[in-house]
Tab-separated table of C-alpha atoms in Angstrom:
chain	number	residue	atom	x	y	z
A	1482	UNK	CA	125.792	73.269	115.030
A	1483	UNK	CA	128.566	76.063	116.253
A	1484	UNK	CA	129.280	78.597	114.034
A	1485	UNK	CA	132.723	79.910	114.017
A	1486	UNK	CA	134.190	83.235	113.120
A	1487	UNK	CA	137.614	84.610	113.415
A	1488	UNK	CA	138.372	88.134	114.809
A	1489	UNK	CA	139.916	90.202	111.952
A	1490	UNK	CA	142.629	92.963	112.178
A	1491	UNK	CA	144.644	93.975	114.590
A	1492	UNK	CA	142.942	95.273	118.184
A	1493	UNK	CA	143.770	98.661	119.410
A	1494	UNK	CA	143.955	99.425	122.875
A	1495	UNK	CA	142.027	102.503	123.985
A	1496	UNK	CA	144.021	104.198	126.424
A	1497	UNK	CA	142.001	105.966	129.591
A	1498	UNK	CA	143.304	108.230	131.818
A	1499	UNK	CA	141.881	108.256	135.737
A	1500	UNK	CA	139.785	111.579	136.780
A	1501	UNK	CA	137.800	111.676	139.858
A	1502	UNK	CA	134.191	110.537	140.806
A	1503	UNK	CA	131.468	112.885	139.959
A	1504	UNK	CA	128.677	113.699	142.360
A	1505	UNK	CA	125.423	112.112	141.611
A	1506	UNK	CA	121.937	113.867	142.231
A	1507	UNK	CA	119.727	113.022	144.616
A	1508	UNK	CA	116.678	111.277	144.070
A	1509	UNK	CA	113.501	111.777	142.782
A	1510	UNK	CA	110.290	111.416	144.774
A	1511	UNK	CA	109.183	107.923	145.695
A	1512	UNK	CA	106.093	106.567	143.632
A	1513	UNK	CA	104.059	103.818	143.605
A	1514	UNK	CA	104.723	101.212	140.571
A	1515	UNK	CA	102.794	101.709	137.866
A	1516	UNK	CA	100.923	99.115	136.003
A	1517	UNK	CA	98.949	98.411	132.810
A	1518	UNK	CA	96.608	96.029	131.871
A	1519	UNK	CA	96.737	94.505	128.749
A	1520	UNK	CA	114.597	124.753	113.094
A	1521	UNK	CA	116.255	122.363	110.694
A	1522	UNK	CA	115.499	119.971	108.171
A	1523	UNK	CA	114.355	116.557	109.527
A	1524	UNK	CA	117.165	114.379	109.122
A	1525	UNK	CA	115.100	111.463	109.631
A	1526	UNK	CA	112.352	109.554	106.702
A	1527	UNK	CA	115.531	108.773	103.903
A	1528	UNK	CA	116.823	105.268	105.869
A	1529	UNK	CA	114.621	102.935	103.808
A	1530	UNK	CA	116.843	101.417	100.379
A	1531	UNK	CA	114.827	103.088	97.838
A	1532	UNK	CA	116.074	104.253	93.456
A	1533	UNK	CA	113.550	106.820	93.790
A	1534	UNK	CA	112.602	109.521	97.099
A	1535	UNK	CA	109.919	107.313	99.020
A	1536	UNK	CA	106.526	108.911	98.897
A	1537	UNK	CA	105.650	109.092	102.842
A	1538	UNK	CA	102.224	109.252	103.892
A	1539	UNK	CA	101.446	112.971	105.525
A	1540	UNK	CA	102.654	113.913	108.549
A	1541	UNK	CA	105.205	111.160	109.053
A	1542	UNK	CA	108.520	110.491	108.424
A	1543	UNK	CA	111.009	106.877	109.020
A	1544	UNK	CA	112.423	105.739	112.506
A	1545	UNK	CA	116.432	105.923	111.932
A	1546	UNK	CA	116.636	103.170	114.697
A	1547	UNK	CA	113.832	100.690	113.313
A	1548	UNK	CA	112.847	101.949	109.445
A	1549	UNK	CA	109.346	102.093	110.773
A	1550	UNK	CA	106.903	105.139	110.296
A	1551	UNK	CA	106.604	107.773	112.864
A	1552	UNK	CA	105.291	111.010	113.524
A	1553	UNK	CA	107.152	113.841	111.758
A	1554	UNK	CA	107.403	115.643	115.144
A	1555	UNK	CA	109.802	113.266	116.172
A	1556	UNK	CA	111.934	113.902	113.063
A	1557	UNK	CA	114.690	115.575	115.014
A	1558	UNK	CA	114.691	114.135	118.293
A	1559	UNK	CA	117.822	112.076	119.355
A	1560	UNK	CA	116.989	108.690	121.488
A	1561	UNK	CA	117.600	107.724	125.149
A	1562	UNK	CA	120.396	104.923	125.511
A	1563	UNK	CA	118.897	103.633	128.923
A	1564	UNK	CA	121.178	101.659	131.735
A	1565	UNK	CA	119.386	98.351	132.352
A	1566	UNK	CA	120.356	95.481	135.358
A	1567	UNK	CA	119.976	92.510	134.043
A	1568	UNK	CA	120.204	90.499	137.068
A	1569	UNK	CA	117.349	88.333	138.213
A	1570	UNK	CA	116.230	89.988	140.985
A	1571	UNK	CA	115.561	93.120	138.492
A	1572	UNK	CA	113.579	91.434	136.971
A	1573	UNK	CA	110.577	92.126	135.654
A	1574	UNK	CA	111.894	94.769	133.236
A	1575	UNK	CA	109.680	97.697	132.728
A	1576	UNK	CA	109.249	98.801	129.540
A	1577	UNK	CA	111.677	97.565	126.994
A	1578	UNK	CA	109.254	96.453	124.693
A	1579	UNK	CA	108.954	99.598	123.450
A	1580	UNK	CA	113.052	100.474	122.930
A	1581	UNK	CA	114.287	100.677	119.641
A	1582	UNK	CA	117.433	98.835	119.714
A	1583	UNK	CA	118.469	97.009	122.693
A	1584	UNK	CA	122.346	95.899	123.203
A	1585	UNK	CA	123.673	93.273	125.321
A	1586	UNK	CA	127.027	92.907	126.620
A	1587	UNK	CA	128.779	91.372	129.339
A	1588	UNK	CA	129.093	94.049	132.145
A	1589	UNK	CA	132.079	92.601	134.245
A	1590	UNK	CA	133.864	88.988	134.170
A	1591	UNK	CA	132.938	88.299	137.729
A	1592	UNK	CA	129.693	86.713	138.574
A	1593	UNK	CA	129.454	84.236	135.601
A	1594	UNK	CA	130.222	87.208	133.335
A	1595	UNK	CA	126.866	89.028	134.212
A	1596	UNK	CA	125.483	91.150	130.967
A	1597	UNK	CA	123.358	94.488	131.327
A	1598	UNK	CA	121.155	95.739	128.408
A	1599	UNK	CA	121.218	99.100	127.037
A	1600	UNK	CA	118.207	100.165	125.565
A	1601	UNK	CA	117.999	102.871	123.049
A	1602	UNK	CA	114.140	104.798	122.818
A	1603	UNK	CA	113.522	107.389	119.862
A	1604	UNK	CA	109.979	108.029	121.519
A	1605	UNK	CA	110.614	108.477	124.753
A	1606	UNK	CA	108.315	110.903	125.769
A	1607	UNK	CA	105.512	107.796	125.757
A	1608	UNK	CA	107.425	105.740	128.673
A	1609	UNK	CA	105.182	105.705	131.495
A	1610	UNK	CA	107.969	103.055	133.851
A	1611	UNK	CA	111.343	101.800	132.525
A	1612	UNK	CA	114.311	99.910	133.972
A	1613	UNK	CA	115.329	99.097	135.941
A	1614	UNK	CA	118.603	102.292	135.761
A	1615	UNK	CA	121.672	100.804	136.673
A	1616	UNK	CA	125.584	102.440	135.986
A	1617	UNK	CA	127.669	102.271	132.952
A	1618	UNK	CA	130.802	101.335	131.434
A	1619	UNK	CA	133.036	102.948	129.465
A	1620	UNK	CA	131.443	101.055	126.190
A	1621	UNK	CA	128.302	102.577	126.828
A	1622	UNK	CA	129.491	105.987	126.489
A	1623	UNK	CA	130.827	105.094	123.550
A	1624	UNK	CA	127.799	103.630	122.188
A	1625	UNK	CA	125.455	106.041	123.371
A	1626	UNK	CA	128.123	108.662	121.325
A	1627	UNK	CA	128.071	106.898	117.410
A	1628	UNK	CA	123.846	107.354	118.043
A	1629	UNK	CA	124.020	110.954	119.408
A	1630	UNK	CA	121.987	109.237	122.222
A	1631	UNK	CA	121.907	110.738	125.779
A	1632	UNK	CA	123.119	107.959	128.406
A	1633	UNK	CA	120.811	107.353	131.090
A	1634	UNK	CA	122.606	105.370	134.048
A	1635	UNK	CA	122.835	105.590	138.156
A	1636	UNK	CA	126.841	106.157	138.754
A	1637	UNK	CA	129.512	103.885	137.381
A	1638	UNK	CA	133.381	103.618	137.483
A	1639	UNK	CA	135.475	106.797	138.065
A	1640	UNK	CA	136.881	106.043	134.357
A	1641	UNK	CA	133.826	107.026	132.404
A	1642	UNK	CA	134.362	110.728	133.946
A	1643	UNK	CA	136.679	110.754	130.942
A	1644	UNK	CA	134.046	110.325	128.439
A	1645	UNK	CA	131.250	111.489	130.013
A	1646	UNK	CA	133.128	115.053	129.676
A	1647	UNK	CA	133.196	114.834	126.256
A	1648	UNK	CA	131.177	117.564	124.840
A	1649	UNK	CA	129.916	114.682	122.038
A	1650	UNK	CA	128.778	112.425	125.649
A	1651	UNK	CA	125.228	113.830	127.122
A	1652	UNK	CA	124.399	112.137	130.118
A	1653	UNK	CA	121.849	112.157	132.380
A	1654	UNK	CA	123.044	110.371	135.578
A	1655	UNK	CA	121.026	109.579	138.435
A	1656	UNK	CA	118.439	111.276	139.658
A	1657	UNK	CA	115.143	109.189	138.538
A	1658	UNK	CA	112.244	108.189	140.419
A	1659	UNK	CA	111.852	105.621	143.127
A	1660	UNK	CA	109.840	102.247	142.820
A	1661	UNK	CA	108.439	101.161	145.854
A	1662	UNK	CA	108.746	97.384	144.696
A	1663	UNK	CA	109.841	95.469	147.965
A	1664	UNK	CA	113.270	95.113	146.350
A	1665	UNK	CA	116.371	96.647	147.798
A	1666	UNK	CA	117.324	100.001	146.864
A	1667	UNK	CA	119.665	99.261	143.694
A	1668	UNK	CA	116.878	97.757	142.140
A	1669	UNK	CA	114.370	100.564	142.621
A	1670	UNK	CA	115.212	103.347	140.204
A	1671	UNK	CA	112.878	103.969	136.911
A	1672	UNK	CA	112.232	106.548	134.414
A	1673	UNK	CA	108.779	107.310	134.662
A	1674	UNK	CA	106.422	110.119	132.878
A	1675	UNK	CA	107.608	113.562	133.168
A	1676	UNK	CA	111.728	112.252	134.705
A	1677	UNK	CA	113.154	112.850	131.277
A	1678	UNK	CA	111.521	116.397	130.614
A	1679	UNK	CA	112.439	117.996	134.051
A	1680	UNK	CA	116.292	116.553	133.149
A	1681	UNK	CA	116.034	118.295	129.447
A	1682	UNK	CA	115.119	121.458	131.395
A	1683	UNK	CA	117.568	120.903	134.149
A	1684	UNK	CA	120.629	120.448	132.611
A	1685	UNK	CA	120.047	122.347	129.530
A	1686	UNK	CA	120.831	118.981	126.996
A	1687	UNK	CA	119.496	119.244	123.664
A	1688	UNK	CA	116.168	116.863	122.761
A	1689	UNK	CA	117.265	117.388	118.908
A	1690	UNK	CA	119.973	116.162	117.234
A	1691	UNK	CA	122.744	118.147	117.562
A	1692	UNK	CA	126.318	118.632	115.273
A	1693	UNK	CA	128.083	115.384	116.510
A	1694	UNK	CA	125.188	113.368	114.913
A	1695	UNK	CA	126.130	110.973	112.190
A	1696	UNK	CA	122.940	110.069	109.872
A	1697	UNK	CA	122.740	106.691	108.218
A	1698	UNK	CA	123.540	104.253	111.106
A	1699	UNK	CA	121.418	101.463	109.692
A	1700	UNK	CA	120.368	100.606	106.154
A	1701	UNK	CA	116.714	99.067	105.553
A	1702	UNK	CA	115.535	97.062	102.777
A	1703	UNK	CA	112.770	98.444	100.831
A	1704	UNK	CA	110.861	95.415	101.516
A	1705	UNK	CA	110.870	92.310	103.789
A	1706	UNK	CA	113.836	90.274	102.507
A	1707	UNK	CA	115.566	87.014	103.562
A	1708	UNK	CA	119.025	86.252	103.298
A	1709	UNK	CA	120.063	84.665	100.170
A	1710	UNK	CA	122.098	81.245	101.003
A	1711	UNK	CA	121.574	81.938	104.138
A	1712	UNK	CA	122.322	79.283	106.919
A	1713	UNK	CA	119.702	77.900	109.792
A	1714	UNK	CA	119.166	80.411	112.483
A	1715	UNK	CA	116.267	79.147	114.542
A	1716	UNK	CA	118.197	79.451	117.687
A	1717	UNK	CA	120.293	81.464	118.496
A	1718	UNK	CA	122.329	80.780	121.961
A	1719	UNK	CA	124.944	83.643	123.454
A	1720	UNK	CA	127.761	82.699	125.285
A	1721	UNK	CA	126.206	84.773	128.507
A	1722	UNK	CA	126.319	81.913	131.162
A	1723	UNK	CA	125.167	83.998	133.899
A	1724	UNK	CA	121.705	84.818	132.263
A	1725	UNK	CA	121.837	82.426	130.032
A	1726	UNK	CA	120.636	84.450	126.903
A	1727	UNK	CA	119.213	83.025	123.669
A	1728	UNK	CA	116.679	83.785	120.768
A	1729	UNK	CA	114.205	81.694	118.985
A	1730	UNK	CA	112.702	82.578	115.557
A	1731	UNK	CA	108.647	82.661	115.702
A	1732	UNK	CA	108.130	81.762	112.205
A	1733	UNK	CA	104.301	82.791	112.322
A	1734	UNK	CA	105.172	86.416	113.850
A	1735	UNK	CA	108.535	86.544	112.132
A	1736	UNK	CA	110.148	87.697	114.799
A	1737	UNK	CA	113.061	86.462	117.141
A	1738	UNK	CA	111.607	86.479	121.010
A	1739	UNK	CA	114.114	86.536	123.286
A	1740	UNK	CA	114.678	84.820	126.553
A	1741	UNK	CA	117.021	84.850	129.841
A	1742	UNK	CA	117.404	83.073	132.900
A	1743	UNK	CA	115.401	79.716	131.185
A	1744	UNK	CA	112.392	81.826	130.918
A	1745	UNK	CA	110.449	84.142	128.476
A	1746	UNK	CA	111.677	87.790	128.915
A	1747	UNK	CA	108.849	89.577	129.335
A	1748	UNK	CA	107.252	93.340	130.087
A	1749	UNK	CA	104.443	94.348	132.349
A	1750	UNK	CA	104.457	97.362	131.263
A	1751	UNK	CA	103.567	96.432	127.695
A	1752	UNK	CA	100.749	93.503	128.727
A	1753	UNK	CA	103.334	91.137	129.549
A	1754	UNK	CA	104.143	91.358	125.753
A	1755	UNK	CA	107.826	89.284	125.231
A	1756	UNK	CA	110.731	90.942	124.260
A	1757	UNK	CA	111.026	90.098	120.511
A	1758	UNK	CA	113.423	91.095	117.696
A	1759	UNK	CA	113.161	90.901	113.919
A	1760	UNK	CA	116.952	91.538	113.149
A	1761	UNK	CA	119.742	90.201	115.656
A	1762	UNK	CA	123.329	91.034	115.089
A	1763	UNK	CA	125.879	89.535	117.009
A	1764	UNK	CA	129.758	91.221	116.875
A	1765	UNK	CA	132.562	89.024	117.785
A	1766	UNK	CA	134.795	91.831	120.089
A	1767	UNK	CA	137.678	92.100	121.921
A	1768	UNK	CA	138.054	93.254	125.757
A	1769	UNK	CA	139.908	94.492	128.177
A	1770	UNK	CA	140.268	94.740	131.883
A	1771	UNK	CA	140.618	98.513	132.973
A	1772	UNK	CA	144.350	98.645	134.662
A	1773	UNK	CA	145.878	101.233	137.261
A	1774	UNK	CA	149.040	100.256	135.919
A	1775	UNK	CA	151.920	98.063	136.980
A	1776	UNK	CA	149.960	94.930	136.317
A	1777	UNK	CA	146.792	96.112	138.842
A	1778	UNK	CA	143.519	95.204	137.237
A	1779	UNK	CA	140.221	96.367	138.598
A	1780	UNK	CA	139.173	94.182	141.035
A	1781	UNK	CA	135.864	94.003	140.234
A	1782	UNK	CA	136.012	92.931	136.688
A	1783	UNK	CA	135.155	95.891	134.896
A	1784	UNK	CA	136.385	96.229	131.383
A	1785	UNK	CA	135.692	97.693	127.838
A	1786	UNK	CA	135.118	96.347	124.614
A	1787	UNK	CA	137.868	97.550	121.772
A	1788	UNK	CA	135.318	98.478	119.496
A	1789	UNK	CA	136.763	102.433	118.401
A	1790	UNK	CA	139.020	101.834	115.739
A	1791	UNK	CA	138.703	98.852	114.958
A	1792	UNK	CA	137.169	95.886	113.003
A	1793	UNK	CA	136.075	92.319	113.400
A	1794	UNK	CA	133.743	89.530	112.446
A	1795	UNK	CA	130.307	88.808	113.150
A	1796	UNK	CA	126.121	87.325	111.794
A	1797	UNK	CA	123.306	89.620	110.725
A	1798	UNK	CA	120.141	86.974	111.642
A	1799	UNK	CA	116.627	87.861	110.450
A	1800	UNK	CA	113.774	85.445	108.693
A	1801	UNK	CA	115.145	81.784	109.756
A	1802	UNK	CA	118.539	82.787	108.221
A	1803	UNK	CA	122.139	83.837	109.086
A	1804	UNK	CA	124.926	85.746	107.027
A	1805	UNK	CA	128.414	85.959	108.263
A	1806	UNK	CA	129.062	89.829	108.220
A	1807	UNK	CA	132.028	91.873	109.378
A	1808	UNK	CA	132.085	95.113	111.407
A	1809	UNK	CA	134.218	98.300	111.691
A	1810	UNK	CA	133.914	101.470	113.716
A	1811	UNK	CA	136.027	104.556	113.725
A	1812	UNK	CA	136.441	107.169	116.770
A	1813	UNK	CA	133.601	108.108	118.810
A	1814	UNK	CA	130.844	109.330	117.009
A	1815	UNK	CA	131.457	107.057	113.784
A	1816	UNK	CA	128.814	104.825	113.249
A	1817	UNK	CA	129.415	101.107	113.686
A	1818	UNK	CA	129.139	99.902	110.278
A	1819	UNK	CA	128.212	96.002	108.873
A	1820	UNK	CA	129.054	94.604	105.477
A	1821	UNK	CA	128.309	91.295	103.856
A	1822	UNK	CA	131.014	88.427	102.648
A	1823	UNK	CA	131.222	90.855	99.234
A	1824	UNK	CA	131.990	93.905	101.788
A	1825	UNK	CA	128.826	96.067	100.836
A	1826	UNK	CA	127.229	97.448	103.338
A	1827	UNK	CA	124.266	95.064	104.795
A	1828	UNK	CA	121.064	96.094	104.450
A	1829	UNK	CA	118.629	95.208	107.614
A	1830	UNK	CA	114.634	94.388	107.475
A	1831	UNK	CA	112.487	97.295	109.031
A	1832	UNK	CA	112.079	96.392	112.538
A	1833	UNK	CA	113.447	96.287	116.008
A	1834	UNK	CA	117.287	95.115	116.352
A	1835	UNK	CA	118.853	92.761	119.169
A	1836	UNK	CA	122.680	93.471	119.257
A	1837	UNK	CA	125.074	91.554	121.311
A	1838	UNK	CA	128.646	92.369	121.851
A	1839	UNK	CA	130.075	88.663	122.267
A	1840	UNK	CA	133.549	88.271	123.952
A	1841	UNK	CA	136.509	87.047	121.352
A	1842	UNK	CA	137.399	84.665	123.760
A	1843	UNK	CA	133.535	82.964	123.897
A	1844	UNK	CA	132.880	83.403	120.061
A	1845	UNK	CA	133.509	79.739	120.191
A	1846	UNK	CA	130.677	78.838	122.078
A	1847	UNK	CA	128.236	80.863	119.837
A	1848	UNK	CA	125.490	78.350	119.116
A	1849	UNK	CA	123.345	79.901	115.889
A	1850	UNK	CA	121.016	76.452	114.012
């Protein structure tokens, strides 16, 4: 059956002033595709729900994007938010298996509303081939912000110059090796080992956390927990009709795996593993074409999501189950926040999350049973 939810409160419009295009570096050397067979206090390891301070084993704290354990070394050190086509011809996807949190939105309202993924990595250092790197949008700079992530995209429109001067907006943009795959050019660019240490060094951008960071984006339940009254949420189909995006719950693996263009998504990288989930939120938002004014709209379709300052309506999905949940965020760097029908803050199973920003005017089509 549909589910239904109404957008709450009233949608701001975030006003962006026109700057020039910025010069993109050159690129990296071509290389062959690679292939595989099968100073302060952390502020990472407290993310977990727990009455009492969780006794970690040695040596490793908690994951801030998935609850899970990790390595203490990487206590400090803030995520990629990768750039990812999501057109056909991209695919396979290298790597995403291995991202943190991946979001989905629609990318432009031309071509059947065509959706890119941006993939956030809190171990990147262990990506051997990712992507493929496409450009941005002004939501992704936004995004990348509220996680203190540094954006990694090829170009974009001349209106994320704006943002991506910001001094809370690291970017890295451009500039990554070259896939001799037999596809054409915009469909060749990956991060590979070693691209994302020589653009550290390069550009002088902090690997740690620095003082825009805002702790505590997710909440994780102590222990593997359903959702109490729950509703059905064995499938989940997005309103995406250009890819065609939708979810199915493995009951045996617990997971959701995820699947586009009426196939299994899945990554060569990682043994051909599929591109699986076990929390999926979905956020009912608001858009807007970018305008030059006097009623001129970008041609190509480009627009933002209204998501700073602002509030709406939306599911948290893990186990089978689905909750309907609303969502605020504040200004840039303010975390994105989720809260149940009694409007405390939701608490998420430890795990990999699936986010999709779902246009207000398709929330109708939402298919979640």
């Amino acid at each position: 059956m549909k589910k239904r939810a109404l957008l709450l409160g009233m949608m701001l419009t975030l006003a962006v002033t026109s700057v020039g295009c910025g010069k993109k570096e050159a690129d990296a050397n071509i290389t062959e595709p690679i292939y595989e067979e099968s100073s302060e206090e952390a502020v990472v390891g407290d993310v977990v729900d727990n009455e009492e301070e969780e006794d970690l084993p040695d040596g490793k704290v908690r994951n801030e994007l998935t609850g899970e354990l990790i390595d203490e070394s990487l206590a400090n050190q803030r995520p990629i938010a990768v750039m990812v086509d999501n057109e056909s011809i991209a695919l396979p996807h290298y790597g995403l298996t291995q991202a943190d949190v991946v979001y989905e939105m629609m990318n432009s309202t031309e071509n059947g509303r065509i959706t890119r993924f941006m993939a956030l990595v809190k171990d990147w250092e262990t990506l051997e081939q990712f992507g493929s790197i496409r450009s941005a949008r002004v939501t992704n700079c936004i995004l990348a912000a509220e996680w203190n992530a540094v954006l990694c995209h090829d170009g974009g429109p001349f209106y994320i110059d704006e943002y991506i001067a910001l001094p809370s907006v690291d970017d890295f943009n451009g500039g990554f090796s070259r896939v001799n795959n037999g596809k054409s050019s915009e469909y060749t660019e990956y991060i590979v080992s070693g691209d994302l240490d020589k653009k550290f060094a390069s550009t002088g951008a902090s690997k740690e956390y620095n003082k825009y960071y805002t702790e505590n984006h997710f909440k994780f339940a102590k222990e593997d927990t359903d959702i109490a009254d729950g509703t059905s949420a064995v499938t989940v189909d997005i309103p995406f009709p250009h890819n065609g995006s939708y979810l199915t719950y493995d009951e045996s693996e617990k997971v959701y795996k995820y699947f586009e263009y009426k196939k299994e998504h899945v990554d060569p990288q990682n043994g051909n593993a599929q591109l699986s989930f076990k929390n999926v939120i979905l956020q009912c938002t608001p858009f807007e074409l970018h305008s030059w004014g006097d009623g001129v709209y970008d041609p190509n379709g480009y627009m933002y999501y209204k998501i700073e300052n602002n509030k709406g309506t939306g599911y948290y999905i893990t186990n089978g189950k689905a909750e309907e949940i609303t969502w605020s965020k504040g200004g840039l760097t303010d975390n994105t926040k989720y809260y149940d029908a009694s409007g405390n803050e939701i608490k998420i199973n430890i795990g990999k999350t699936y986010i999709a920003l779902v246009p207000d005017d398709a929330w109708g089509d939402l298919v979640v049973e």
